[in-house]
C-alpha positions as YAML, in Angstrom:
chain: A
units: angstrom
residues:
- id: 1
  name: MET
  ca: [-70.52, 13.63, -0.11]
- id: 2
  name: HIS
  ca: [-70.29, 10.49, 2.37]
- id: 3
  name: PRO
  ca: [-70.96, 11.80, 6.43]
- id: 4
  name: PRO
  ca: [-68.37, 13.01, 7.73]
- id: 5
  name: LEU
  ca: [-65.52, 11.10, 9.42]
- id: 6
  name: VAL
  ca: [-63.88, 11.32, 12.12]
- id: 7
  name: ALA
  ca: [-60.41, 9.87, 13.23]
- id: 8
  name: ARG
  ca: [-59.03, 9.00, 16.46]
- id: 9
  name: CYS
  ca: [-55.11, 9.09, 17.01]
- id: 10
  name: VAL
  ca: [-52.66, 9.28, 20.07]
- id: 11
  name: ARG
  ca: [-52.63, 13.19, 22.06]
- id: 12
  name: GLY
  ca: [-50.18, 14.84, 20.88]
- id: 13
  name: LEU
  ca: [-50.14, 13.49, 17.02]
- id: 14
  name: GLU
  ca: [-53.46, 15.31, 15.43]
- id: 15
  name: SER
  ca: [-50.96, 17.38, 12.92]
- id: 16
  name: VAL
  ca: [-49.27, 13.78, 11.98]
- id: 17
  name: LEU
  ca: [-52.99, 12.46, 11.82]
- id: 18
  name: ALA
  ca: [-53.71, 15.58, 9.12]
- id: 19
  name: ALA
  ca: [-50.15, 15.19, 7.13]
- id: 20
  name: GLU
  ca: [-51.45, 11.50, 6.49]
- id: 21
  name: ILE
  ca: [-54.43, 12.10, 5.49]
- id: 22
  name: LEU
  ca: [-53.97, 14.92, 3.20]
- id: 23
  name: ASP
  ca: [-50.83, 13.05, 2.14]
- id: 24
  name: ARG
  ca: [-52.04, 9.62, 1.04]
- id: 25
  name: GLY
  ca: [-55.25, 11.46, -0.22]
- id: 26
  name: LEU
  ca: [-57.77, 9.40, 2.87]
- id: 27
  name: GLY
  ca: [-59.62, 13.43, 2.22]
- id: 28
  name: THR
  ca: [-60.14, 16.26, 2.77]
- id: 29
  name: VAL
  ca: [-58.95, 17.84, 6.68]
- id: 30
  name: THR
  ca: [-62.09, 20.17, 8.29]
- id: 31
  name: ALA
  ca: [-60.95, 20.65, 11.40]
- id: 32
  name: LEU
  ca: [-58.44, 19.18, 14.72]
- id: 33
  name: ARG
  ca: [-59.45, 18.66, 17.83]
- id: 34
  name: HIS
  ca: [-58.97, 16.76, 21.23]
- id: 35
  name: ARG
  ca: [-57.41, 12.84, 19.71]
- id: 36
  name: ALA
  ca: [-58.96, 13.63, 16.55]
- id: 37
  name: VAL
  ca: [-59.22, 14.48, 12.57]
- id: 38
  name: HIS
  ca: [-62.35, 15.30, 11.65]
- id: 39
  name: PHE
  ca: [-62.35, 15.01, 7.37]
- id: 40
  name: ALA
  ca: [-64.59, 14.30, 4.73]
- id: 41
  name: ILE
  ca: [-64.23, 11.50, 1.39]
- id: 42
  name: PRO
  ca: [-66.59, 11.97, -1.43]
- id: 43
  name: PHE
  ca: [-69.63, 9.79, -1.74]
- id: 44
  name: ALA
  ca: [-68.52, 7.06, -5.09]
- id: 45
  name: PRO
  ca: [-69.81, 3.52, -5.59]
- id: 46
  name: THR
  ca: [-65.24, 2.39, -5.34]
- id: 47
  name: ALA
  ca: [-65.28, 5.12, -2.21]
- id: 48
  name: ARG
  ca: [-63.86, 2.36, 0.76]
- id: 49
  name: ALA
  ca: [-63.67, 2.61, 4.44]
- id: 50
  name: PRO
  ca: [-59.75, 5.12, 4.55]
- id: 51
  name: ARG
  ca: [-56.93, 3.96, 6.47]
- id: 52
  name: PRO
  ca: [-54.25, 5.82, 8.31]
- id: 53
  name: ARG
  ca: [-51.93, 3.94, 10.11]
- id: 54
  name: THR
  ca: [-52.22, 7.02, 12.77]
- id: 55
  name: ALA
  ca: [-54.96, 6.89, 13.85]
- id: 56
  name: ASP
  ca: [-56.55, 4.26, 16.53]
- id: 57
  name: ASP
  ca: [-59.23, 4.01, 14.98]
- id: 58
  name: VAL
  ca: [-62.04, 5.96, 12.06]
- id: 59
  name: PHE
  ca: [-65.30, 6.64, 13.08]
- id: 60
  name: LEU
  ca: [-68.52, 7.94, 11.36]
- id: 61
  name: LEU
  ca: [-69.72, 11.41, 12.55]
- id: 62
  name: ALA
  ca: [-73.45, 10.45, 13.67]
- id: 63
  name: ALA
  ca: [-74.38, 13.48, 15.60]
- id: 64
  name: GLN
  ca: [-72.56, 16.45, 17.97]
- id: 65
  name: ALA
  ca: [-73.63, 19.49, 20.67]
- id: 66
  name: GLY
  ca: [-72.64, 21.02, 23.42]
- id: 67
  name: ASP
  ca: [-70.95, 19.46, 25.67]
- id: 68
  name: PRO
  ca: [-74.70, 19.13, 28.18]
- id: 69
  name: GLY
  ca: [-72.49, 19.52, 31.66]
- id: 70
  name: ARG
  ca: [-70.95, 17.61, 34.74]
- id: 71
  name: THR
  ca: [-73.94, 16.65, 36.39]
- id: 72
  name: LYS
  ca: [-76.38, 13.11, 35.74]
- id: 73
  name: PRO
  ca: [-79.38, 15.23, 35.23]
- id: 74
  name: ASP
  ca: [-78.05, 16.64, 32.52]
- id: 75
  name: LEU
  ca: [-77.85, 12.55, 30.68]
- id: 76
  name: THR
  ca: [-80.52, 13.74, 29.58]
- id: 77
  name: ALA
  ca: [-79.31, 15.74, 27.01]
- id: 78
  name: LEU
  ca: [-76.82, 12.82, 25.32]
- id: 79
  name: THR
  ca: [-80.00, 10.40, 25.67]
- id: 80
  name: GLY
  ca: [-81.50, 14.04, 23.00]
- id: 81
  name: LEU
  ca: [-78.66, 13.32, 21.06]
- id: 82
  name: ALA
  ca: [-78.64, 9.06, 19.66]
- id: 83
  name: ASP
  ca: [-82.09, 10.17, 19.40]
- id: 84
  name: ARG
  ca: [-81.30, 12.46, 16.31]
- id: 85
  name: THR
  ca: [-78.75, 10.80, 15.17]
- id: 86
  name: ASP
  ca: [-79.43, 8.47, 12.33]
- id: 87
  name: PRO
  ca: [-78.54, 4.72, 12.68]
- id: 88
  name: GLY
  ca: [-79.78, 3.31, 9.90]
- id: 89
  name: ARG
  ca: [-78.55, 5.56, 7.31]
- id: 90
  name: LEU
  ca: [-74.87, 4.91, 9.03]
- id: 91
  name: LEU
  ca: [-75.61, 1.32, 9.09]
- id: 92
  name: SER
  ca: [-75.97, 2.11, 5.57]
- id: 93
  name: ARG
  ca: [-73.20, 3.95, 4.61]
- id: 94
  name: ARG
  ca: [-71.02, 1.74, 6.92]
- id: 95
  name: ARG
  ca: [-72.19, -0.92, 4.58]
- id: 96
  name: ALA
  ca: [-70.64, 1.75, 1.62]
- id: 97
  name: LEU
  ca: [-67.44, 1.30, 3.13]
- id: 98
  name: LEU
  ca: [-66.71, -1.46, 4.09]
- id: 99
  name: PRO
  ca: [-68.92, -4.24, 1.90]
- id: 100
  name: ALA
  ca: [-67.90, -7.40, 3.12]
- id: 101
  name: ALA
  ca: [-69.60, -5.45, 7.00]
- id: 102
  name: ASP
  ca: [-72.11, -9.01, 8.51]
- id: 103
  name: ARG
  ca: [-75.02, -7.67, 10.03]
- id: 104
  name: PRO
  ca: [-74.29, -6.06, 13.54]
- id: 105
  name: THR
  ca: [-75.55, -8.84, 16.27]
- id: 106
  name: GLY
  ca: [-75.91, -5.51, 18.83]
- id: 107
  name: ILE
  ca: [-74.39, -2.64, 20.13]
- id: 108
  name: ASP
  ca: [-71.81, -1.42, 22.51]
- id: 109
  name: VAL
  ca: [-70.69, 2.74, 22.63]
- id: 110
  name: SER
  ca: [-67.45, 3.44, 23.97]
- id: 111
  name: ALA
  ca: [-67.00, 7.02, 26.63]
- id: 112
  name: SER
  ca: [-63.92, 9.62, 27.92]
- id: 113
  name: PHE
  ca: [-64.74, 12.70, 28.49]
- id: 114
  name: LEU
  ca: [-62.57, 15.21, 29.99]
- id: 115
  name: GLY
  ca: [-62.89, 17.24, 33.72]
- id: 116
  name: ARG
  ca: [-64.58, 16.10, 36.82]
- id: 117
  name: ARG
  ca: [-68.37, 14.86, 36.07]
- id: 118
  name: THR
  ca: [-71.13, 12.86, 38.80]
- id: 119
  name: PHE
  ca: [-72.15, 10.51, 36.35]
- id: 120
  name: SER
  ca: [-69.51, 7.59, 35.30]
- id: 121
  name: ARG
  ca: [-69.18, 6.56, 31.79]
- id: 122
  name: TYR
  ca: [-70.87, 3.58, 31.89]
- id: 123
  name: ASP
  ca: [-73.44, 6.52, 32.83]
- id: 124
  name: ALA
  ca: [-73.12, 8.49, 30.22]
- id: 125
  name: GLU
  ca: [-72.92, 5.28, 27.64]
- id: 126
  name: ASP
  ca: [-75.45, 3.62, 28.67]
- id: 127
  name: ALA
  ca: [-77.47, 6.85, 27.60]
- id: 128
  name: VAL
  ca: [-76.88, 6.53, 24.32]
- id: 129
  name: GLY
  ca: [-76.37, 2.53, 24.52]
- id: 130
  name: THR
  ca: [-79.80, 1.77, 24.99]
- id: 131
  name: VAL
  ca: [-81.34, 4.35, 23.13]
- id: 132
  name: LEU
  ca: [-78.96, 3.48, 19.71]
- id: 133
  name: ALA
  ca: [-79.68, -0.83, 19.92]
- id: 134
  name: ARG
  ca: [-83.53, 0.35, 20.06]
- id: 135
  name: ARG
  ca: [-83.62, 2.57, 16.68]
- id: 136
  name: LEU
  ca: [-81.72, -0.30, 15.49]
- id: 137
  name: GLY
  ca: [-84.07, -2.99, 17.69]
- id: 138
  name: LEU
  ca: [-80.36, -4.74, 18.38]
- id: 139
  name: PRO
  ca: [-79.51, -6.06, 21.59]
- id: 140
  name: TYR
  ca: [-77.42, -4.11, 23.70]
- id: 141
  name: HIS
  ca: [-73.64, -4.93, 25.70]
- id: 142
  name: SER
  ca: [-73.05, -2.08, 28.20]
- id: 143
  name: ARG
  ca: [-69.41, -2.51, 29.42]
- id: 144
  name: ARG
  ca: [-70.53, -2.20, 32.97]
- id: 145
  name: THR
  ca: [-69.85, -5.12, 33.59]
- id: 146
  name: GLY
  ca: [-65.72, -5.18, 32.42]
- id: 147
  name: GLU
  ca: [-67.00, -7.94, 29.80]
- id: 148
  name: ALA
  ca: [-66.00, -7.73, 25.96]
- id: 149
  name: PRO
  ca: [-68.49, -6.72, 23.42]
- id: 150
  name: PRO
  ca: [-69.18, -10.10, 21.37]
- id: 151
  name: PRO
  ca: [-68.28, -10.48, 18.50]
- id: 152
  name: GLY
  ca: [-70.52, -8.96, 15.97]
- id: 153
  name: THR
  ca: [-70.78, -5.76, 18.18]
- id: 154
  name: TRP
  ca: [-71.20, -2.24, 15.75]
- id: 155
  name: GLY
  ca: [-68.67, -0.24, 17.98]
- id: 156
  name: TRP
  ca: [-69.85, 3.15, 19.26]
- id: 157
  name: ARG
  ca: [-67.67, 6.02, 20.64]
- id: 158
  name: LEU
  ca: [-68.93, 9.12, 22.38]
- id: 159
  name: THR
  ca: [-66.49, 11.79, 23.49]
- id: 160
  name: LEU
  ca: [-66.55, 15.27, 26.28]
- id: 161
  name: ASP
  ca: [-64.56, 18.07, 25.84]
- id: 162
  name: GLY
  ca: [-66.09, 20.18, 27.74]
- id: 163
  name: GLY
  ca: [-67.15, 22.22, 25.16]
- id: 164
  name: GLN
  ca: [-69.03, 19.12, 22.54]
- id: 165
  name: ALA
  ca: [-70.68, 15.97, 22.88]
- id: 166
  name: THR
  ca: [-69.55, 14.03, 19.74]
- id: 167
  name: LEU
  ca: [-71.26, 10.57, 19.25]
- id: 168
  name: MET
  ca: [-69.54, 7.66, 16.34]
- id: 169
  name: ALA
  ca: [-69.13, 4.51, 14.91]
- id: 170
  name: ARG
  ca: [-66.75, 2.68, 14.26]
- id: 171
  name: ILE
  ca: [-66.38, 2.01, 10.33]
- id: 172
  name: ASP
  ca: [-64.36, -1.27, 11.01]
- id: 173
  name: ASP
  ca: [-64.42, -4.43, 12.48]
- id: 174
  name: ARG
  ca: [-62.36, -3.80, 15.13]
- id: 175
  name: PRO
  ca: [-60.26, -1.26, 16.05]
- id: 176
  name: ALA
  ca: [-57.65, -0.02, 13.95]
- id: 177
  name: HIS
  ca: [-55.35, 0.07, 16.22]
- id: 178
  name: ARG
  ca: [-55.41, -3.61, 15.96]
- id: 179
  name: ARG
  ca: [-52.61, -4.93, 14.05]
- id: 180
  name: PRO
  ca: [-53.26, -8.40, 12.17]
- id: 181
  name: TYR
  ca: [-49.65, -8.45, 12.04]
- id: 182
  name: LYS
  ca: [-49.32, -8.57, 16.18]
- id: 183
  name: HIS
  ca: [-48.83, -12.04, 16.53]
- id: 184
  name: ARG
  ca: [-46.78, -11.83, 19.45]
- id: 185
  name: THR
  ca: [-45.62, -8.79, 21.79]
- id: 186
  name: VAL
  ca: [-43.60, -8.96, 24.81]
- id: 187
  name: PRO
  ca: [-42.74, -6.27, 27.85]
- id: 188
  name: GLY
  ca: [-42.22, -2.76, 26.08]
- id: 189
  name: THR
  ca: [-44.03, -2.94, 22.71]
- id: 190
  name: LEU
  ca: [-45.11, 0.19, 21.05]
- id: 191
  name: HIS
  ca: [-49.10, 1.05, 20.00]
- id: 192
  name: PRO
  ca: [-49.18, 0.75, 16.58]
- id: 193
  name: PRO
  ca: [-50.09, 3.61, 15.63]
- id: 194
  name: VAL
  ca: [-47.57, 5.31, 17.57]
- id: 195
  name: ALA
  ca: [-45.08, 3.09, 15.73]
- id: 196
  name: ALA
  ca: [-46.63, 4.46, 12.28]
- id: 197
  name: ALA
  ca: [-45.91, 8.30, 13.76]
- id: 198
  name: LEU
  ca: [-42.55, 8.33, 13.87]
- id: 199
  name: ALA
  ca: [-42.27, 6.53, 10.77]
- id: 200
  name: ALA
  ca: [-44.13, 8.63, 9.22]
- id: 201
  name: LEU
  ca: [-41.99, 11.68, 11.22]
- id: 202
  name: ALA
  ca: [-38.50, 9.19, 9.38]
- id: 203
  name: ASP
  ca: [-39.61, 10.25, 5.87]
- id: 204
  name: LEU
  ca: [-38.68, 7.37, 4.14]
- id: 205
  name: ARG
  ca: [-38.42, 6.86, 0.44]
- id: 206
  name: PRO
  ca: [-38.13, 3.77, -1.76]
- id: 207
  name: GLY
  ca: [-34.51, 2.11, -0.70]
- id: 208
  name: HIS
  ca: [-32.91, 3.22, 2.59]
- id: 209
  name: THR
  ca: [-31.15, 0.96, 5.38]
- id: 210
  name: VAL
  ca: [-33.46, 1.67, 8.03]
- id: 211
  name: LEU
  ca: [-32.20, 0.80, 11.50]
- id: 212
  name: ASP
  ca: [-33.84, -0.16, 15.22]
- id: 213
  name: PRO
  ca: [-30.97, -0.93, 17.59]
- id: 214
  name: CYS
  ca: [-34.14, -1.91, 20.30]
- id: 215
  name: CYS
  ca: [-36.41, -3.94, 18.22]
- id: 216
  name: GLY
  ca: [-38.71, -5.70, 20.98]
- id: 217
  name: ALA
  ca: [-41.17, -7.16, 18.76]
- id: 218
  name: GLY
  ca: [-40.51, -5.06, 15.74]
- id: 219
  name: THR
  ca: [-43.36, -2.79, 15.60]
- id: 220
  name: LEU
  ca: [-41.19, -0.09, 14.77]
- id: 221
  name: LEU
  ca: [-39.51, -1.86, 11.32]
- id: 222
  name: ILE
  ca: [-43.10, -3.94, 9.51]
- id: 223
  name: GLU
  ca: [-45.15, 0.67, 10.50]
- id: 224
  name: ALA
  ca: [-41.80, 0.86, 8.93]
- id: 225
  name: ALA
  ca: [-41.59, -1.37, 5.73]
- id: 226
  name: LEU
  ca: [-45.93, -1.27, 5.72]
- id: 227
  name: THR
  ca: [-45.73, 2.57, 5.94]
- id: 228
  name: CYS
  ca: [-43.11, 3.00, 2.53]
- id: 229
  name: PRO
  ca: [-42.31, -0.29, 0.09]
- id: 230
  name: GLY
  ca: [-38.92, -0.48, -1.06]
- id: 231
  name: VAL
  ca: [-36.88, -0.45, 2.70]
- id: 232
  name: HIS
  ca: [-34.43, -2.88, 3.70]
- id: 233
  name: CYS
  ca: [-35.51, -3.09, 7.75]
- id: 234
  name: HIS
  ca: [-32.43, -4.05, 10.40]
- id: 235
  name: GLY
  ca: [-33.52, -5.15, 13.69]
- id: 236
  name: PHE
  ca: [-30.64, -5.52, 16.38]
- id: 237
  name: ASP
  ca: [-32.27, -6.83, 20.16]
- id: 238
  name: LEU
  ca: [-30.54, -8.33, 23.50]
- id: 239
  name: SER
  ca: [-33.86, -10.48, 24.04]
- id: 240
  name: PRO
  ca: [-34.43, -13.99, 22.30]
- id: 241
  name: ASP
  ca: [-37.56, -13.46, 23.19]
- id: 242
  name: ALA
  ca: [-38.01, -10.02, 21.51]
- id: 243
  name: VAL
  ca: [-36.01, -11.21, 18.91]
- id: 244
  name: ALA
  ca: [-38.38, -14.10, 17.89]
- id: 245
  name: ALA
  ca: [-41.04, -12.81, 18.33]
- id: 246
  name: ALA
  ca: [-40.61, -9.29, 16.95]
- id: 247
  name: ARG
  ca: [-39.47, -12.44, 13.33]
- id: 248
  name: ALA
  ca: [-42.80, -13.65, 14.08]
- id: 249
  name: ASN
  ca: [-44.64, -10.51, 13.90]
- id: 250
  name: ALA
  ca: [-42.76, -9.57, 10.57]
- id: 251
  name: ARG
  ca: [-43.11, -12.97, 8.80]
- id: 252
  name: SER
  ca: [-44.41, -11.63, 5.91]
- id: 253
  name: LEU
  ca: [-42.47, -8.49, 5.02]
- id: 254
  name: PRO
  ca: [-38.79, -7.05, 4.17]
- id: 255
  name: VAL
  ca: [-38.04, -6.78, 7.78]
- id: 256
  name: THR
  ca: [-34.18, -8.81, 8.84]
- id: 257
  name: VAL
  ca: [-33.83, -8.84, 12.62]
- id: 258
  name: ARG
  ca: [-30.96, -11.31, 14.95]
- id: 259
  name: ARG
  ca: [-29.76, -10.76, 18.21]
- id: 260
  name: SER
  ca: [-27.24, -7.80, 19.36]
- id: 261
  name: ASP
  ca: [-25.64, -5.73, 22.18]
- id: 262
  name: ALA
  ca: [-27.36, -1.33, 20.54]
- id: 263
  name: GLY
  ca: [-24.00, -1.14, 21.95]
- id: 264
  name: ARG
  ca: [-22.26, -2.78, 20.21]
- id: 265
  name: LEU
  ca: [-24.28, -3.32, 16.73]
- id: 266
  name: PRO
  ca: [-23.20, -6.12, 14.39]
- id: 267
  name: VAL
  ca: [-22.51, -2.89, 11.21]
- id: 268
  name: PRO
  ca: [-20.52, -1.34, 9.55]
- id: 269
  name: ALA
  ca: [-20.48, 3.02, 10.57]
- id: 270
  name: GLY
  ca: [-23.58, 4.94, 8.38]
- id: 271
  name: PHE
  ca: [-24.58, 1.76, 7.55]
- id: 272
  name: ALA
  ca: [-28.33, 3.50, 8.04]
- id: 273
  name: ASP
  ca: [-30.03, 6.39, 6.52]
- id: 274
  name: ARG
  ca: [-32.90, 5.74, 8.70]
- id: 275
  name: VAL
  ca: [-32.49, 4.89, 12.65]
- id: 276
  name: LEU
  ca: [-36.44, 4.46, 14.78]
- id: 277
  name: CYS
  ca: [-36.51, 3.72, 17.93]
- id: 278
  name: ASN
  ca: [-37.97, 3.26, 20.83]
- id: 279
  name: PRO
  ca: [-35.20, 3.31, 23.55]
- id: 280
  name: PRO
  ca: [-35.13, 0.93, 26.95]
- id: 281
  name: TRP
  ca: [-34.61, 4.09, 29.31]
- id: 282
  name: GLY
  ca: [-36.29, 1.39, 32.16]
- id: 283
  name: ALA
  ca: [-39.62, 2.48, 32.78]
- id: 284
  name: GLN
  ca: [-41.34, -0.65, 31.08]
- id: 285
  name: VAL
  ca: [-37.86, -2.46, 30.11]
- id: 286
  name: ARG
  ca: [-34.42, -2.08, 31.63]
- id: 287
  name: PRO
  ca: [-31.21, -1.97, 29.15]
- id: 288
  name: GLY
  ca: [-28.92, -4.48, 29.28]
- id: 289
  name: GLY
  ca: [-25.82, -5.47, 28.53]
- id: 290
  name: VAL
  ca: [-22.97, -2.63, 26.94]
- id: 291
  name: LEU
  ca: [-25.54, -0.19, 27.94]
- id: 292
  name: ALA
  ca: [-26.70, -1.14, 31.38]
- id: 293
  name: VAL
  ca: [-23.58, 0.03, 32.72]
- id: 294
  name: ASP
  ca: [-22.35, 2.53, 30.06]
- id: 295
  name: PRO
  ca: [-25.97, 4.10, 28.44]
- id: 296
  name: SER
  ca: [-24.37, 6.91, 27.12]
- id: 297
  name: ARG
  ca: [-23.11, 4.21, 25.05]
- id: 298
  name: TRP
  ca: [-26.64, 3.96, 22.94]
- id: 299
  name: TRP
  ca: [-26.33, 7.89, 21.07]
- id: 300
  name: ALA
  ca: [-22.72, 7.01, 20.12]
- id: 301
  name: GLU
  ca: [-23.98, 4.05, 18.42]
- id: 302
  name: VAL
  ca: [-26.88, 5.63, 17.09]
- id: 303
  name: ARG
  ca: [-24.37, 8.73, 16.00]
- id: 304
  name: ARG
  ca: [-21.76, 5.66, 14.59]
- id: 305
  name: VAL
  ca: [-24.10, 3.37, 12.23]
- id: 306
  name: LEU
  ca: [-26.25, 6.89, 10.84]
- id: 307
  name: ALA
  ca: [-25.66, 7.95, 7.55]
- id: 308
  name: PRO
  ca: [-23.25, 11.33, 7.59]
- id: 309
  name: ASP
  ca: [-27.46, 12.83, 6.09]
- id: 310
  name: GLY
  ca: [-29.48, 10.80, 7.69]
- id: 311
  name: THR
  ca: [-32.78, 10.97, 10.38]
- id: 312
  name: ALA
  ca: [-33.17, 9.46, 13.12]
- id: 313
  name: VAL
  ca: [-36.59, 9.47, 15.31]
- id: 314
  name: LEU
  ca: [-36.64, 8.13, 18.48]
- id: 315
  name: LEU
  ca: [-39.85, 8.21, 21.96]
- id: 316
  name: LEU
  ca: [-37.47, 9.16, 24.52]
- id: 317
  name: PRO
  ca: [-39.59, 9.73, 27.90]
- id: 318
  name: ASP
  ca: [-37.65, 12.73, 28.92]
- id: 319
  name: PRO
  ca: [-36.42, 15.71, 26.88]
- id: 320
  name: ALA
  ca: [-33.31, 15.72, 29.75]
- id: 321
  name: ALA
  ca: [-32.03, 12.42, 27.45]
- id: 322
  name: LEU
  ca: [-30.70, 15.43, 24.28]
- id: 323
  name: THR
  ca: [-28.14, 16.60, 26.26]
- id: 324
  name: ASP
  ca: [-26.43, 13.09, 26.06]
- id: 325
  name: ALA
  ca: [-27.15, 13.85, 22.21]
- id: 326
  name: VAL
  ca: [-25.75, 16.96, 21.74]
- id: 327
  name: ARG
  ca: [-22.45, 16.35, 22.94]
- id: 328
  name: HIS
  ca: [-22.20, 13.27, 20.85]
- id: 329
  name: ARG
  ca: [-22.53, 15.75, 17.20]
- id: 330
  name: LEU
  ca: [-26.86, 14.50, 16.85]
- id: 331
  name: THR
  ca: [-28.79, 17.41, 16.43]
- id: 332
  name: PRO
  ca: [-32.74, 17.52, 17.85]
- id: 333
  name: VAL
  ca: [-35.00, 19.26, 14.20]
- id: 334
  name: HIS
  ca: [-37.70, 18.76, 15.92]
- id: 335
  name: VAL
  ca: [-39.35, 17.97, 19.05]
- id: 336
  name: GLN
  ca: [-43.26, 16.67, 19.51]
- id: 337
  name: ARG
  ca: [-45.17, 15.56, 23.59]
- id: 338
  name: VAL
  ca: [-47.78, 12.94, 23.17]
- id: 339
  name: ARG
  ca: [-49.44, 11.33, 25.75]
- id: 340
  name: LEU
  ca: [-48.64, 7.30, 26.26]
- id: 341
  name: ALA
  ca: [-50.11, 4.64, 29.08]
- id: 342
  name: GLY
  ca: [-50.80, 7.36, 31.08]
- id: 343
  name: ALA
  ca: [-46.65, 8.68, 30.69]
- id: 344
  name: GLN
  ca: [-45.54, 12.01, 28.54]
- id: 345
  name: PRO
  ca: [-42.43, 11.28, 25.67]
- id: 346
  name: PHE
  ca: [-41.36, 13.06, 23.67]
- id: 347
  name: VAL
  ca: [-41.14, 12.55, 19.42]
- id: 348
  name: VAL
  ca: [-37.40, 13.57, 18.96]
- id: 349
  name: ARG
  ca: [-36.12, 14.30, 15.25]
- id: 350
  name: LEU
  ca: [-32.54, 14.33, 14.85]
- id: 351
  name: ARG
  ca: [-30.08, 14.90, 11.99]
- id: 352
  name: PRO
  ca: [-26.24, 14.28, 12.58]
- id: 353
  name: ASP
  ca: [-23.68, 17.38, 12.74]
- id: 354
  name: GLU
  ca: [-20.86, 17.58, 10.54]
- id: 355
  name: GLY
  ca: [-18.37, 17.95, 12.63]
- id: 356
  name: ARG
  ca: [-15.81, 15.43, 14.57]
- id: 357
  name: LEU
  ca: [-17.01, 13.54, 16.95]
- id: 358
  name: ALA
  ca: [-15.82, 15.04, 20.67]
...
């Protein structure tokens, strides 16, 4: 077996990530932790780095121990944790999973912890990073200066959750959430692994028509197209900049993007098998057009374009918005809170009622 792997994700999406790993046959899930799914894959010469779309990043598990504590003297335990790793063996396993990887030119460490500590994340990073770099004979690039590590640096991750300290080594050259298709962005653009999670929860099938009424830079539609080849994706946005960005990002995929008002979409009733959207409720992007005058028009239009047996999967800032959804004969069948960029929005899956609209 390869060393155990750890896929990191947005808080609240652990079960979605675990389901993707199992559904795609990427490995055997062994544990779900805070923002992490531990899994294993068989060792084989043909094995390649697993890349679940709902993961922020994927690592080789280097070492685990009890959380050392909350004071600066406890940092010596982290030095011991780094001393117990076998970075040479991990580098060999990384090369087996990622044959194209060059030999790293340096080491950097990113740390995070739960709860109050008398040391900083940089103190924790330096405690393990200097040891790892010495053992590999490579320079250590501290993040304390605020400068990005130079190209070719091997990224490591340290987490302290109050119960365990976990040290991990990234498999790929860059974090998994940095998608190669992301050439352009706009305000309010959705984190790609969250978009992939919405697509996963939509239960897409080849031949489905997928619609995003406020598509922004096209992230949701692109993730849908990559999650389930064979779907037909249609995006609309009132902003010309957003339309241009979505077209640039999706240029090699079966995604059609047009400019339109989300409150008055140019498609017939029942057009979409799936509606995926991160609506503009005013946090980063304010609604425009019809929605600026009548926000409830959003729900009326979603209900109109959705097929009778369709599904809508949305990211909403507040479950109170579902009152209007229910009034427009859209029934919530799944509600899940996530933590994203300091906010706690809700992933909501809805299905249309069979009754007549109010």
